Coordinates of N, CA and C and ligand atoms in Angstrom, one line a residue:
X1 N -68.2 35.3 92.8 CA -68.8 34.3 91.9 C -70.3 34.6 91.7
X2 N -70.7 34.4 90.6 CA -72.1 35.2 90.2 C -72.9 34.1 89.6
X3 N -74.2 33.6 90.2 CA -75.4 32.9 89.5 C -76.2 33.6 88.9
X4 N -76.7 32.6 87.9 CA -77.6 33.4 86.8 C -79.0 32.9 87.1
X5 N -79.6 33.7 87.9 CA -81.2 33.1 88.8 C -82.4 33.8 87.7
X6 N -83.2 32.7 87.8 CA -84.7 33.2 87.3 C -85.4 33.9 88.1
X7 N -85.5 33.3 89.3 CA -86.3 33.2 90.2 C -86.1 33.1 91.6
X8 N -85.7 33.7 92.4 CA -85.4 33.5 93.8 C -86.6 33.5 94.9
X9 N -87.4 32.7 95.6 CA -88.0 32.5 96.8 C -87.8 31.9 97.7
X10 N -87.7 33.6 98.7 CA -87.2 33.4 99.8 C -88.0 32.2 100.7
X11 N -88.8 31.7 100.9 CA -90.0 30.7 101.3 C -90.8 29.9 100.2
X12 N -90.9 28.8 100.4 CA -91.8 27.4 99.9 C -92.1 26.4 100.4
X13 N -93.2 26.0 100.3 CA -93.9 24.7 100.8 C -94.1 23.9 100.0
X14 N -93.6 24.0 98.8 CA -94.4 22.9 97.8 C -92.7 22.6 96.7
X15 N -91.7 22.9 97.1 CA -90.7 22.5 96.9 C -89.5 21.5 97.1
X16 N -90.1 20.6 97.7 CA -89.4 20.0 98.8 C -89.5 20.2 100.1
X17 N -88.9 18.8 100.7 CA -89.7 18.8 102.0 C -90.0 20.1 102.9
X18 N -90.5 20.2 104.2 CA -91.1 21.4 105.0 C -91.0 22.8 104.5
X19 N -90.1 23.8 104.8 CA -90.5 24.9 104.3 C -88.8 25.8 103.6
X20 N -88.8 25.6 103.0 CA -87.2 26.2 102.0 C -87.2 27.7 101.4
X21 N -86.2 27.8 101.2 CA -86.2 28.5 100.1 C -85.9 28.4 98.6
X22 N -86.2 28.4 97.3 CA -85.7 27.8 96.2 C -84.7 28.6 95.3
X23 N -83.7 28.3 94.7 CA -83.4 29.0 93.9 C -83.6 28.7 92.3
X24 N -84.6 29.0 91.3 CA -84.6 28.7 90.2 C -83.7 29.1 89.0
X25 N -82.5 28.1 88.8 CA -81.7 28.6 88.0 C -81.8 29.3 86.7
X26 N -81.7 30.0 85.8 CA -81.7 30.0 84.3 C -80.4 29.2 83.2
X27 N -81.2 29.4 82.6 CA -80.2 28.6 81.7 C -80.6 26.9 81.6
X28 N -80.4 26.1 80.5 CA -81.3 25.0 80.6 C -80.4 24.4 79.2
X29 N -79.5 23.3 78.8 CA -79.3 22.9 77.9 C -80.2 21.7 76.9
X30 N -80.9 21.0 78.1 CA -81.3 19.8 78.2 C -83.0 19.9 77.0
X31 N -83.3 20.8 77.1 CA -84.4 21.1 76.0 C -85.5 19.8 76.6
X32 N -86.3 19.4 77.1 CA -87.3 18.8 77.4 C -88.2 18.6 76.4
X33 N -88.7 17.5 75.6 CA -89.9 18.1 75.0 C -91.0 18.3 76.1
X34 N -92.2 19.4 76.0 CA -93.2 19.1 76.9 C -92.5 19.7 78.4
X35 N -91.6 20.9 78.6 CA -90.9 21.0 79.3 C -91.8 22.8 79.7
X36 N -91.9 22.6 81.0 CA -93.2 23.6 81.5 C -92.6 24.9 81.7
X37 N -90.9 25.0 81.8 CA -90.3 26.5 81.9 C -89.4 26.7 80.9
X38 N -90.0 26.8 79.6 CA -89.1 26.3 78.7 C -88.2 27.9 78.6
X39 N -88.9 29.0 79.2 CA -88.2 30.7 79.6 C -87.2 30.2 80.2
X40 N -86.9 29.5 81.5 CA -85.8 29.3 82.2 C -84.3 28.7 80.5
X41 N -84.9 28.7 79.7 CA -83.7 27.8 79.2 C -82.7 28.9 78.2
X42 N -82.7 29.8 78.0 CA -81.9 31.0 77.6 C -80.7 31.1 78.6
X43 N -79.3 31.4 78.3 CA -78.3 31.4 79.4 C -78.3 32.5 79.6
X44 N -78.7 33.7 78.6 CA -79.0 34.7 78.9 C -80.0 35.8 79.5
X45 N -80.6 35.1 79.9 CA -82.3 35.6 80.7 C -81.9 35.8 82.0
X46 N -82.8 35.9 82.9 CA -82.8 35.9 84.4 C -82.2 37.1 84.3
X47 N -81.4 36.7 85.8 CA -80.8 38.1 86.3 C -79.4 37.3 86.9
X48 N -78.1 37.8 87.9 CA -77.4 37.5 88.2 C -77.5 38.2 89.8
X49 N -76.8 37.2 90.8 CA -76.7 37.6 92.0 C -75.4 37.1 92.8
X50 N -74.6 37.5 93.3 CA -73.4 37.0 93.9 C -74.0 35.8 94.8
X51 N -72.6 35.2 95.3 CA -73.4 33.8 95.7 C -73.2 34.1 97.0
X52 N -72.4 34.9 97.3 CA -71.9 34.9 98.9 C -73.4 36.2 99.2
X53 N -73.3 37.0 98.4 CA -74.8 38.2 98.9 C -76.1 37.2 98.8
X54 N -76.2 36.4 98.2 CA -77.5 35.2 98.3 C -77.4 34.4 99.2
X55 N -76.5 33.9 99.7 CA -76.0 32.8 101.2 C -76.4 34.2 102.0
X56 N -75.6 35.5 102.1 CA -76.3 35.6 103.3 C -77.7 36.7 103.1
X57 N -78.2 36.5 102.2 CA -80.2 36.9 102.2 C -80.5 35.6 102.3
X58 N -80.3 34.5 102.3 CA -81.4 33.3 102.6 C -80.7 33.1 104.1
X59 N -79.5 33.6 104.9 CA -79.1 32.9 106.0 C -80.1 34.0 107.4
X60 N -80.2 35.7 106.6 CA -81.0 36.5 107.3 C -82.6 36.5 106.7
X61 N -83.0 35.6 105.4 CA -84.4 35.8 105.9 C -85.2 35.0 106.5
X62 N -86.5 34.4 106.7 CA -87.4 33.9 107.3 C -86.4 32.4 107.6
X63 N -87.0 31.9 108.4 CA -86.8 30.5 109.2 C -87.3 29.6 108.2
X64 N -86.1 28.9 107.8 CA -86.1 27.5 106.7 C -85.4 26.2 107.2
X65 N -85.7 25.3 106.5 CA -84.9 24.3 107.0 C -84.1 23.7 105.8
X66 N -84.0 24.2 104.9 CA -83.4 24.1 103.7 C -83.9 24.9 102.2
X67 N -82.9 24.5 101.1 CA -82.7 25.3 100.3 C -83.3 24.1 99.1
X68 N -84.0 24.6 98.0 CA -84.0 23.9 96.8 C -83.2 24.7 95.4
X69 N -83.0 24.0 94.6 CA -82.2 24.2 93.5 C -82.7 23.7 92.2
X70 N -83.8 24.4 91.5 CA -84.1 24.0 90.2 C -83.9 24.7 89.7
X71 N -84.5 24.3 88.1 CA -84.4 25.0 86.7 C -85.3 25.3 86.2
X72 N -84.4 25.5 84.9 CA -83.5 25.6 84.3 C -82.4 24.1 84.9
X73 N -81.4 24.2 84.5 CA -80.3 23.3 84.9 C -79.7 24.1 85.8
X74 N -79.7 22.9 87.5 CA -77.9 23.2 88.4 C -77.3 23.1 87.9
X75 N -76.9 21.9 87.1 CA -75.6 21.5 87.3 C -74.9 22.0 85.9
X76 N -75.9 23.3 85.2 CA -75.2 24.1 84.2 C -74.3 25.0 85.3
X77 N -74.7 25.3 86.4 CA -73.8 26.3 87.2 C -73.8 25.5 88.3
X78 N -72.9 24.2 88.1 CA -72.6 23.8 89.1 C -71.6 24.7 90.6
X79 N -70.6 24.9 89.7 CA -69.4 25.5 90.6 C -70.5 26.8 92.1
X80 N -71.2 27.5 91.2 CA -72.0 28.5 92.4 C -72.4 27.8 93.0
X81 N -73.2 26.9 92.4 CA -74.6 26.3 93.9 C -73.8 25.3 94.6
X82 N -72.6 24.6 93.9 CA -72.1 24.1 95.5 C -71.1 25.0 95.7
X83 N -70.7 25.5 95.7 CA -70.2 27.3 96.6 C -71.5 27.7 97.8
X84 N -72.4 27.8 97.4 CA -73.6 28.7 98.0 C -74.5 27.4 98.7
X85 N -74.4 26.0 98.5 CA -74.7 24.9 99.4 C -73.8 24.7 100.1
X86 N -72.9 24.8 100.2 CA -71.8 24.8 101.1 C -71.8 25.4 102.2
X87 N -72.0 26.8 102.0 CA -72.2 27.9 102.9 C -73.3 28.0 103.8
X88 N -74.3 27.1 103.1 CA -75.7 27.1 103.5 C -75.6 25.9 104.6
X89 N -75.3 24.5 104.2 CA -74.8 23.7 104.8 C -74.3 23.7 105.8
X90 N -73.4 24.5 105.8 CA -72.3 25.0 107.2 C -73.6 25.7 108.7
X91 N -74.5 26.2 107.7 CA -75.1 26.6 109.1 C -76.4 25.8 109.3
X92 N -76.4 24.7 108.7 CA -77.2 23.6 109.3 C -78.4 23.9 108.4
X93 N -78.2 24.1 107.1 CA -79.8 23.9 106.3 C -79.5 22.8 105.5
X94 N -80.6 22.4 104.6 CA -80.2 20.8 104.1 C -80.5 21.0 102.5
X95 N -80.4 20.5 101.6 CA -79.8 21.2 100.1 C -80.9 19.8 99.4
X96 N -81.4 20.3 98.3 CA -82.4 19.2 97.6 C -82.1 20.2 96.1
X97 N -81.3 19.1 95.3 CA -81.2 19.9 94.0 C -82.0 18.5 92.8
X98 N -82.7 19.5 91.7 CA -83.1 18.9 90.4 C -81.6 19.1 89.5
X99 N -81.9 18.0 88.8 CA -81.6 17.4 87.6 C -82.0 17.5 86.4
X100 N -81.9 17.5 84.8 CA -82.3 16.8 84.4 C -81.4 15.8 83.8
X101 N -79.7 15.7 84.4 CA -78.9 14.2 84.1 C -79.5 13.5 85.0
X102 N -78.6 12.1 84.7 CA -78.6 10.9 85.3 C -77.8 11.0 86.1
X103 N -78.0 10.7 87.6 CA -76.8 10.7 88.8 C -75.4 9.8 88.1
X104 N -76.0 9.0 87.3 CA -74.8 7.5 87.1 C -73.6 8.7 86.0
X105 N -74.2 9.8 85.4 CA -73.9 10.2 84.5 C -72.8 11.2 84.8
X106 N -73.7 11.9 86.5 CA -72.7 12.8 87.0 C -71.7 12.8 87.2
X107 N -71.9 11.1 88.3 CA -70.3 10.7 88.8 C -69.4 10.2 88.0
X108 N -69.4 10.0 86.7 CA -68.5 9.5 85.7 C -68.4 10.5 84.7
X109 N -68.7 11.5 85.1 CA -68.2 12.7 84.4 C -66.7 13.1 84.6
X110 N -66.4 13.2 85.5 CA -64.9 13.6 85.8 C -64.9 15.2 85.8
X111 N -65.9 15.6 85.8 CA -66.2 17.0 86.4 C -66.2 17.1 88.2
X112 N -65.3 18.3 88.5 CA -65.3 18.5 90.1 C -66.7 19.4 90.1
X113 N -67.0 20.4 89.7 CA -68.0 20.9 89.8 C -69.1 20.3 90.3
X114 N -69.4 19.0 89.3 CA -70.7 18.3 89.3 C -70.1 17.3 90.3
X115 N -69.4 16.9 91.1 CA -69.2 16.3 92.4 C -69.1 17.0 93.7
X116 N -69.0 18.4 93.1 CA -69.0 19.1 94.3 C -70.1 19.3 94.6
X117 N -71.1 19.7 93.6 CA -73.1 20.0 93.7 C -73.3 18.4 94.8
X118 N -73.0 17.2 94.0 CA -73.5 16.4 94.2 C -73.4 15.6 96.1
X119 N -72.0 16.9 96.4 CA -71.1 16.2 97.4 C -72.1 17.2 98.6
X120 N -72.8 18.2 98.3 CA -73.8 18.9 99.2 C -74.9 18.7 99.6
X121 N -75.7 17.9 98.2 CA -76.8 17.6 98.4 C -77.3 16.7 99.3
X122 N -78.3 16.5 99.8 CA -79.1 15.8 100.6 C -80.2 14.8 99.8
X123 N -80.4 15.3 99.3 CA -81.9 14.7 98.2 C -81.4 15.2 96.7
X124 N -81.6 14.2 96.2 CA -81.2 14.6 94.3 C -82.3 14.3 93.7
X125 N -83.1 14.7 92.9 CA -83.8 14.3 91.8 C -83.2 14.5 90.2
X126 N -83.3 13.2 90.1 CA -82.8 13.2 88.4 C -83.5 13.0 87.6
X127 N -83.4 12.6 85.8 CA -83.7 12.8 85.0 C -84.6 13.8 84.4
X128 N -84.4 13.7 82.9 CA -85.6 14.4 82.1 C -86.8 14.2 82.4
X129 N -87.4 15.4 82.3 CA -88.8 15.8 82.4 C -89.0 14.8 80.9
X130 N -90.1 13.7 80.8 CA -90.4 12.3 79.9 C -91.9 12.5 79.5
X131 N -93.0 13.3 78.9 CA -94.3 13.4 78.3 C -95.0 12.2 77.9
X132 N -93.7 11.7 77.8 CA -94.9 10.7 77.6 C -94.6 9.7 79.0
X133 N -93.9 10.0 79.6 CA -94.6 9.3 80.8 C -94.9 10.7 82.5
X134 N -96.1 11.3 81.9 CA -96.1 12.3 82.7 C -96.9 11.7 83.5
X135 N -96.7 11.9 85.1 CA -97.0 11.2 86.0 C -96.7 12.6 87.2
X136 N -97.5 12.6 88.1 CA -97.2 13.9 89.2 C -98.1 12.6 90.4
X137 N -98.1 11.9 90.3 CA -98.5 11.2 91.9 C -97.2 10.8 92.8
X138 N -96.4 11.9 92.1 CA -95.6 11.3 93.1 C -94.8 13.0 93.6
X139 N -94.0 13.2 94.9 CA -94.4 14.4 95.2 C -93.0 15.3 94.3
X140 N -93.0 16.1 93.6 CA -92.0 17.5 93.2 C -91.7 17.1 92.2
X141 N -92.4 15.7 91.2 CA -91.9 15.2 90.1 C -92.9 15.1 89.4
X142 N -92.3 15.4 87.7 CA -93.7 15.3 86.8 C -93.6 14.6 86.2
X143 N -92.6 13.4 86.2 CA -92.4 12.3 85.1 C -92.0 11.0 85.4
X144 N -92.6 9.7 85.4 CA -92.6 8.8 86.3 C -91.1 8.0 86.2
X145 N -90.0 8.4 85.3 CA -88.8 8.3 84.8 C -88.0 9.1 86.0
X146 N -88.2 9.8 86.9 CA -87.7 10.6 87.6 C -87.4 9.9 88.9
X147 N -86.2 9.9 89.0 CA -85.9 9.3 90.6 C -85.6 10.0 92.1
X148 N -86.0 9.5 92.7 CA -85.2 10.1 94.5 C -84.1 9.4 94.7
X149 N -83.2 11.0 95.5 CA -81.6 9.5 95.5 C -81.5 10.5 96.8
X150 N -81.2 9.5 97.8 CA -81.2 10.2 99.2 C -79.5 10.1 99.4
X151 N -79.2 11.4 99.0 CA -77.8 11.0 99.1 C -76.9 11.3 100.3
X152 N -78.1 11.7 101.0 CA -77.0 11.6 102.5 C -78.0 11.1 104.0
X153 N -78.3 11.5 104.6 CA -78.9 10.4 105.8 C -80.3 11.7 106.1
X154 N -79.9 12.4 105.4 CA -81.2 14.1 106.0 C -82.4 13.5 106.0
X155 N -83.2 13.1 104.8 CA -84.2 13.0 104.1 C -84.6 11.2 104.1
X156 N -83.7 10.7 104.5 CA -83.6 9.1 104.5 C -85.1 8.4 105.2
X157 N -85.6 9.5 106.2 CA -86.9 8.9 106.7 C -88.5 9.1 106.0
X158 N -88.1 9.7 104.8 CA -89.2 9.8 103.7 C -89.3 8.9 102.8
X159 N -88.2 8.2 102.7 CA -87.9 7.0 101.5 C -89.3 6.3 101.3
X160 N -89.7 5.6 102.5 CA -90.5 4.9 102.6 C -92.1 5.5 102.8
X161 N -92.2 7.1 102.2 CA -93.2 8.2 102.7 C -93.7 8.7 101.5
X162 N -93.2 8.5 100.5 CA -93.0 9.4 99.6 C -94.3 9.4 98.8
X163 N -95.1 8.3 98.8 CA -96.4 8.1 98.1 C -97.4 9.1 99.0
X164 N -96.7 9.1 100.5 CA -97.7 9.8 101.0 C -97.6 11.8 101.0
X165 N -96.9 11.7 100.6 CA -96.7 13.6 100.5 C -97.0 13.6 99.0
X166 N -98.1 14.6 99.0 CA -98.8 14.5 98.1 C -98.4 16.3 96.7
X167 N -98.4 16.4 96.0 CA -97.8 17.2 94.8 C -99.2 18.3 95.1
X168 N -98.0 20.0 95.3 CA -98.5 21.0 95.7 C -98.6 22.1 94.7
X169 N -99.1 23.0 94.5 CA -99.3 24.2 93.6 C -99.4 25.0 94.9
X170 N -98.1 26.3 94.9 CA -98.6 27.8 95.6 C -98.7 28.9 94.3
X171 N -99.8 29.2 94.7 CA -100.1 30.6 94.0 C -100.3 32.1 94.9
X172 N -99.6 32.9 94.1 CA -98.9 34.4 95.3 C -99.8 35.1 94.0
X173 N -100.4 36.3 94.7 CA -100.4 37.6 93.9 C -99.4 38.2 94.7
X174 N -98.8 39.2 93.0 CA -97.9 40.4 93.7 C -98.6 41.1 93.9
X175 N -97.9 42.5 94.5 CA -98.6 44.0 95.0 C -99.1 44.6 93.0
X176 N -98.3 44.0 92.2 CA -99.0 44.5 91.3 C -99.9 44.2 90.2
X177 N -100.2 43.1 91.1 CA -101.2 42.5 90.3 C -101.2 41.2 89.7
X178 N -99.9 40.6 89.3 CA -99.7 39.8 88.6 C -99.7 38.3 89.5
X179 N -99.8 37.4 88.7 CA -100.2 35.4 89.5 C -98.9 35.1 89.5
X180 N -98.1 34.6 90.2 CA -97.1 33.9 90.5 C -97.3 32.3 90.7
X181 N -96.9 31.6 89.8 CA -97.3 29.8 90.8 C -96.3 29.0 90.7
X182 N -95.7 28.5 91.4 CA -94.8 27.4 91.2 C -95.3 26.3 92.2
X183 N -94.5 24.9 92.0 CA -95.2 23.9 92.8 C -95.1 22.6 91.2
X184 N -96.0 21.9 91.4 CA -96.5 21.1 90.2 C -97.7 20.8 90.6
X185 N -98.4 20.7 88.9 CA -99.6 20.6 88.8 C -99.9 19.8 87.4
X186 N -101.0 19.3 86.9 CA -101.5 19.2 85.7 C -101.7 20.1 85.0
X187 N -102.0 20.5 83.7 CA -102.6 21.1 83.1 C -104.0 21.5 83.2
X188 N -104.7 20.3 83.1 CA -106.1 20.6 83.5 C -106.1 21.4 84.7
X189 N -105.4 21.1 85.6 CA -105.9 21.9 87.4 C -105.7 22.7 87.1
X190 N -104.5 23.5 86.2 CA -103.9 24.6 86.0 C -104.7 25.4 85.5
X191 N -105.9 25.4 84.3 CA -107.1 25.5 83.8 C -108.2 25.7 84.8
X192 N -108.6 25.1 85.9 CA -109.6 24.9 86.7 C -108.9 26.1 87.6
X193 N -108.0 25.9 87.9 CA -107.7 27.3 89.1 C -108.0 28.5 88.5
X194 N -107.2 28.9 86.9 CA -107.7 29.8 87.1 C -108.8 30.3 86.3
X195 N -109.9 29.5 86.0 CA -111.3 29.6 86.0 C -111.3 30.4 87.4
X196 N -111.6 29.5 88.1 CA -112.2 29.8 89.2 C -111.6 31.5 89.9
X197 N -110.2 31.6 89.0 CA -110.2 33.0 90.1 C -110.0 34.3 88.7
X198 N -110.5 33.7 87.5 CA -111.1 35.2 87.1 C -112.8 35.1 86.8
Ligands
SF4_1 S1 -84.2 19.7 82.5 FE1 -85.9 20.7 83.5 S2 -85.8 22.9 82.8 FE2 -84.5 21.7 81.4 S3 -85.8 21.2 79.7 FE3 -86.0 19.5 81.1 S4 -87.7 19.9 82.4 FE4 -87.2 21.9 81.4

């Protein structure tokens, strides 16, 4: 079984909670207006990786305590990522996947796919990315329309924390030169960083 990845990092801090790995899906049906990876939304972009060769490069690399799952859209490929949460799951990491449905919308789908993603997860964030209610004071979300759903007991002692974990930007140079950033940020900051580093 083969996912269609943008982006794979093996390590992140600013992804969800402690230290993860993410996989950023491609493909994106949902069209956002004001939508910050609007590249992820081609079903034909990215690259593709088997799910069982990706469970085990995230099971042999660096020390994580879970995995994230954005976009682009999961639950365009649902069937992989709960294939490859599952697997992941099994050996004790904890799963935090993006949305941009409604959880109400998932479960009355009548899709197994999208109850199998949903049946892995630990932490869900839903809805559309919303411009006009863009809002980042709150932590791995840019739109104040965006919810936390603790959907299993992992993450349950943040519920009441969440104002205090505050919204991260990592920036990597590669060996060849080029800025890598993921995280969330404003625009403006986004502007001020990289003033400051050319
Ligand atoms: S769901 Fe996410 S990736 Fe898709 S358009 Fe909206 S913000 Fe962009």
């Amino acid at each position: 079984m083969l996912l269609r990845v943008h982006r794979f990092l093996p390590t992140t801090k600013v992804e969800g909670p402690g230290i993860r790995a993410c996989i950023q899906v491609q493909g994106c049906p949902i069209h956002c207006a004001g939508c910050a990876v609007p590249f992820t939304w081609p079903e034909d972009g990215g690259f593709t990786m088997g799910v069982d060769q990706l469970a085990e490069q995230i099971l042999q690399g660096p020390a994580i305590e879970g995995v994230t799952f954005l976009g682009g859209e999961p639950f365009a490929q649902a069937q992989a990522l709960a294939r490859l949460g599952k697997i992941l799951k099994q050996e004790g990491l904890s799963v935090m996947t993006f949305t941009g449905y409604l959880l109400e919308n998932l479960q009355q789908s009548g899709n197994q796919d999208y109850l199998d993603l949903l049946a892995i997860t630990d932490l869900l964030i839903d809805g559309p990315f919303q411009i006009e209610h863009l809002d980042t004071s709150r932590p791995w979300v840019g739109s104040s329309n965006q919810r936390y759903h603790f959907l299993t007991e992992r993450y349950l002692h943040l519920k009441e924390r969440m104002t205090d974990i505050p919204n991260r930007l990592e920036v990597r140079l590669t060996p060849d030169g080029r800025v890598m950033v993921n995280g969330l940020a404003e625009v403006g900051d986004l502007k001020d960083l990289f003033r400051g580093l050319l």
